[in-house]
Coordinates of C-alpha atoms and ligand atoms in Angstrom, one line a residue:
M5 CA 126.6 87.8 268.9
T6 CA 126.3 91.5 269.5
S7 CA 125.3 93.9 266.8
L8 CA 127.8 96.5 265.7
N9 CA 127.6 99.9 267.4
S10 CA 128.9 102.8 265.3
D11 CA 129.4 105.0 268.4
I12 CA 132.0 102.5 269.8
I13 CA 133.9 102.5 266.6
S14 CA 133.8 106.4 266.4
A15 CA 135.2 106.6 270.0
H16 CA 138.3 104.7 268.8
L17 CA 139.0 106.8 265.7
R18 CA 142.0 109.1 265.4
T19 CA 141.3 110.1 261.8
K20 CA 140.7 113.5 260.1
S21 CA 138.3 112.2 257.5
I22 CA 138.1 108.4 257.1
G23 CA 135.2 107.1 259.2
R24 CA 134.0 110.6 260.3
S25 CA 130.8 109.8 258.4
L26 CA 129.8 106.3 259.4
E27 CA 126.5 104.5 258.6
F28 CA 125.5 101.1 259.9
F29 CA 122.8 98.8 258.5
P30 CA 121.7 95.6 260.3
E31 CA 121.0 94.4 256.8
I32 CA 121.7 95.7 253.3
D33 CA 122.2 94.3 249.8
S34 CA 125.9 95.2 249.6
T35 CA 127.9 97.9 251.3
N36 CA 129.9 98.5 248.1
S37 CA 126.7 99.0 246.1
Y38 CA 125.3 101.4 248.7
A39 CA 128.6 103.4 248.8
K40 CA 128.5 103.5 245.0
Q41 CA 125.0 104.8 244.9
H42 CA 124.8 107.1 247.9
L43 CA 128.1 108.1 249.5
N44 CA 130.0 111.1 248.1
T45 CA 132.1 112.3 250.9
H46 CA 135.8 111.5 251.1
G47 CA 136.3 109.0 254.0
A48 CA 132.6 108.0 254.3
V49 CA 132.1 104.5 255.6
V50 CA 129.2 102.1 255.5
L51 CA 129.0 99.0 257.6
A52 CA 126.6 96.1 257.8
D53 CA 125.9 93.0 259.9
Y54 CA 124.4 91.1 257.0
Q55 CA 124.5 91.5 253.2
F56 CA 121.9 89.7 251.1
A57 CA 123.7 90.4 247.8
G58 CA 127.4 90.8 248.9
R59 CA 129.8 90.9 246.0
G60 CA 133.3 89.4 245.6
R61 CA 135.9 89.7 242.9
Q62 CA 135.3 88.5 239.4
G63 CA 131.5 88.6 239.7
R64 CA 131.4 86.1 242.6
S65 CA 129.1 86.6 245.6
W66 CA 130.4 87.1 249.1
V67 CA 128.3 85.2 251.6
S68 CA 128.5 85.5 255.4
P69 CA 126.0 84.7 258.2
K70 CA 124.5 87.6 260.1
G71 CA 126.7 89.3 262.6
Q72 CA 129.8 87.1 262.1
S73 CA 131.9 89.3 259.9
I74 CA 133.3 92.7 259.2
L75 CA 131.4 94.0 256.1
M76 CA 132.4 97.5 255.3
S77 CA 133.1 99.9 252.4
V78 CA 135.2 103.1 252.5
V79 CA 134.8 105.9 250.0
L80 CA 137.9 107.8 248.8
K81 CA 137.6 110.9 246.7
P82 CA 141.0 111.7 245.4
E83 CA 141.3 115.4 244.5
K84 CA 143.7 114.8 241.7
G85 CA 146.4 112.4 240.6
H86 CA 144.7 109.5 242.2
P87 CA 146.6 106.3 242.9
S88 CA 145.6 103.3 240.7
L89 CA 142.9 100.8 242.0
Q90 CA 145.6 98.1 242.0
I91 CA 147.9 100.0 244.3
I92 CA 145.0 101.0 246.6
T93 CA 144.0 97.4 246.9
L94 CA 147.5 96.3 247.8
A95 CA 147.8 99.2 250.3
A96 CA 144.5 98.1 251.9
A97 CA 145.8 94.5 252.2
V98 CA 149.0 95.8 254.0
V99 CA 146.8 97.8 256.4
I100 CA 144.6 94.8 257.3
I101 CA 147.7 92.5 257.9
D102 CA 149.3 95.2 260.1
V103 CA 146.1 95.6 262.1
L104 CA 145.6 91.9 262.6
K105 CA 149.2 91.7 263.9
G106 CA 148.8 94.8 266.1
T107 CA 145.4 94.0 267.6
L108 CA 145.4 90.2 267.9
G109 CA 149.0 89.2 267.3
I110 CA 147.9 87.2 264.3
R111 CA 150.4 86.8 261.4
A112 CA 148.5 87.0 258.2
Q113 CA 149.8 87.0 254.6
V114 CA 148.5 88.2 251.3
K115 CA 147.8 86.2 248.1
W116 CA 147.9 88.5 245.1
P117 CA 146.2 90.8 244.7
N118 CA 143.9 90.9 247.7
D119 CA 143.2 87.7 249.6
I120 CA 144.3 87.8 253.2
L121 CA 145.3 84.4 254.5
I122 CA 146.1 82.9 257.9
H123 CA 148.0 79.6 257.7
G124 CA 147.1 79.5 254.0
K125 CA 143.4 79.9 254.6
K126 CA 141.4 82.9 253.4
V127 CA 140.1 85.1 256.2
C128 CA 139.4 88.4 254.3
G129 CA 138.8 89.7 250.8
I130 CA 139.0 93.2 249.4
L131 CA 136.9 94.4 246.5
T132 CA 138.1 97.8 245.2
E133 CA 135.8 99.6 242.7
S134 CA 135.6 103.0 241.1
A135 CA 132.8 105.2 240.0
L136 CA 133.2 107.5 237.0
Q137 CA 131.6 110.8 236.3
G138 CA 131.9 111.2 232.5
D139 CA 135.4 110.0 231.9
Q140 CA 136.8 111.3 235.3
M141 CA 137.4 109.1 238.3
H142 CA 134.7 110.3 240.7
K143 CA 135.3 108.0 243.7
I144 CA 137.0 104.8 244.8
I145 CA 135.3 102.3 247.0
I146 CA 137.3 99.8 249.1
G147 CA 135.1 97.0 250.2
I148 CA 136.4 94.7 253.0
G149 CA 134.9 91.4 254.0
C150 CA 136.6 89.7 256.9
N151 CA 135.4 86.5 258.6
V152 CA 135.4 87.1 262.4
Y153 CA 133.3 84.7 264.5
Q154 CA 132.5 81.9 262.0
T155 CA 132.9 78.4 263.2
S156 CA 134.2 75.9 260.5
N157 CA 130.7 74.6 259.7
Q158 CA 129.4 78.2 258.9
F159 CA 131.3 78.6 255.6
P160 CA 129.5 77.8 252.3
G161 CA 130.3 74.3 251.2
Y162 CA 130.9 75.2 247.6
L163 CA 134.1 77.3 248.2
K164 CA 137.0 75.8 246.4
Y165 CA 139.7 77.2 248.7
P166 CA 140.4 76.8 252.4
V167 CA 138.8 79.4 254.7
T168 CA 139.0 80.5 258.3
S169 CA 137.9 83.2 260.7
L170 CA 139.8 85.3 263.2
S171 CA 138.1 83.5 266.1
L172 CA 139.3 80.2 264.8
E173 CA 142.9 81.4 264.6
T174 CA 143.3 83.1 268.0
E175 CA 142.5 82.5 271.7
T176 CA 142.2 86.3 272.2
P177 CA 138.6 87.5 272.3
V178 CA 137.9 89.4 269.1
D179 CA 136.1 92.8 269.2
R180 CA 135.0 93.9 265.7
H181 CA 134.7 97.5 266.8
L182 CA 138.4 97.8 267.6
I183 CA 139.5 96.1 264.5
I184 CA 137.3 98.2 262.3
A185 CA 138.5 101.4 264.0
E186 CA 142.1 100.4 263.7
I187 CA 141.7 99.6 260.0
L188 CA 140.2 103.0 259.4
N189 CA 143.0 104.7 261.4
Q190 CA 145.7 102.9 259.5
L191 CA 143.9 103.3 256.1
E192 CA 144.0 107.1 256.5
I193 CA 147.8 107.0 257.2
M194 CA 148.3 104.7 254.3
Y195 CA 146.2 106.8 251.9
D196 CA 148.0 110.0 252.9
S197 CA 151.4 108.4 252.2
L198 CA 150.1 107.1 248.8
I199 CA 149.0 110.6 247.9
A200 CA 152.4 111.9 249.0
G201 CA 154.0 109.5 246.5
E202 CA 155.3 106.8 248.8
R203 CA 154.2 104.0 246.6
A204 CA 157.5 102.1 246.5
A205 CA 157.5 101.7 250.3
I206 CA 154.0 100.3 250.3
I207 CA 154.8 97.8 247.6
D208 CA 157.8 96.8 249.6
R209 CA 155.7 96.1 252.7
W210 CA 153.3 94.1 250.5
R211 CA 156.2 92.0 249.3
Q212 CA 157.2 91.2 252.9
H213 CA 153.7 89.9 253.6
C214 CA 153.3 87.9 250.3
F215 CA 152.4 84.3 250.7
H216 CA 153.7 83.1 247.4
L217 CA 156.9 85.0 246.5
G218 CA 159.4 82.6 245.0
K219 CA 156.8 79.8 244.8
P220 CA 155.3 78.1 241.7
V221 CA 152.0 79.6 240.7
R222 CA 149.3 79.3 238.1
V223 CA 147.4 82.4 237.1
I224 CA 144.1 82.0 235.4
Q225 CA 143.1 84.9 233.2
G226 CA 139.9 83.7 231.5
E227 CA 141.0 81.3 228.8
N228 CA 144.7 82.2 229.3
V229 CA 146.8 80.4 231.9
V230 CA 150.2 81.5 233.0
V231 CA 152.3 79.0 234.9
G232 CA 155.7 79.7 236.4
N233 CA 157.6 81.0 239.4
C234 CA 156.3 84.1 241.2
M235 CA 159.4 86.3 241.1
N236 CA 158.2 89.7 242.3
I237 CA 155.6 92.4 242.1
N238 CA 156.4 95.5 240.2
E239 CA 155.8 99.2 241.0
E240 CA 152.4 99.1 239.3
G241 CA 151.3 96.2 241.5
A242 CA 151.6 93.6 238.7
L243 CA 152.9 90.1 239.5
I244 CA 156.1 89.1 237.7
V245 CA 156.1 85.4 236.8
E246 CA 158.9 83.5 235.1
D247 CA 157.7 80.6 233.0
A248 CA 159.6 77.3 232.4
R249 CA 161.4 78.8 229.4
G250 CA 162.7 81.7 231.4
K251 CA 160.2 84.2 229.9
I252 CA 159.3 87.0 232.3
I253 CA 155.5 87.7 232.2
P254 CA 154.0 90.6 234.0
V255 CA 150.4 89.7 235.2
S256 CA 148.1 92.5 236.1
S257 CA 144.8 90.6 236.3
G258 CA 143.5 87.1 237.0
E259 CA 143.2 84.6 239.8
I260 CA 146.3 83.0 241.2
H261 CA 146.6 79.4 242.4
L262 CA 149.5 78.0 244.2
E263 CA 150.7 74.9 242.2
Q264 CA 150.5 72.7 245.3
F265 CA 146.8 73.4 245.5
V266 CA 146.0 72.8 241.9
Ligands
BTN5 C1 136.9 88.9 247.3 O1 136.3 88.3 246.3 O2 137.8 88.3 247.9 C2 136.4 90.2 247.7 C3 135.3 90.2 248.7 C4 134.8 91.5 249.2 C5 133.6 91.4 250.1 C6 133.3 92.8 250.7 S1 132.1 92.6 252.0 C7 131.9 94.3 252.1 C8 131.9 94.8 250.6 N1 130.6 94.8 250.1 C9 130.5 93.9 249.1 O3 129.4 93.6 248.5 N2 131.7 93.3 248.9 C10 132.7 93.8 249.8

């Protein structure tokens, strides 16, 4: 295992702002928490080799052994008319899938809203958060956690879903620096097109990568459970589910399970 080197990442960047300020910590509580508290420049990035309080969606923790993952947060500071967190999360998922294909030839898919899967196993998660100043959106933080070098016995035993790492899925040697730089390069292009109003095209790309379009799903929303066929995703990034009675239900939050895994 080699530690990350931010100079190598910078050498591969083709961006104007994303990743131009890049901080690396061998160890940190959580890159998202650090970005929330300390980073205020559009495009600033923080990376770590280990998080002792890594955070996942829905209050869960994100655990990964030292030096085995990509753990990074990117700060976006929209000037005005910012895209919704939902759309930014979907856009980030599309970027990661494109980068895995482009750099490693891996075909990954997305499980709504933000789990990146390879052969149905989770390899990467995205935690998008916002920070307010008064009632104004001050910044958006995209946190990316991607399993890279883990062997199958290095995942926490309590996880209720199948997991994998990039190294387990490809014969190609995986260089975290290149993947990180490419994610940042593509993220800037994606963000610029979102700001330019090209939301529909991004949603369309997300649909093409979706793991469960047309499949039976169960969406858990706290006490509420929606069961039906996943029909589509709408322009706001909500999942469209049709239940057994033919009722169309838009779902904008919750945890989705494929019926075959329930
Ligand atoms: C999920 O639950 O699927 C989202 C996981 C997101 C984890 C990443 S790791 C880098 C960043 N810092 C955190 O504390 N969380 C995100």
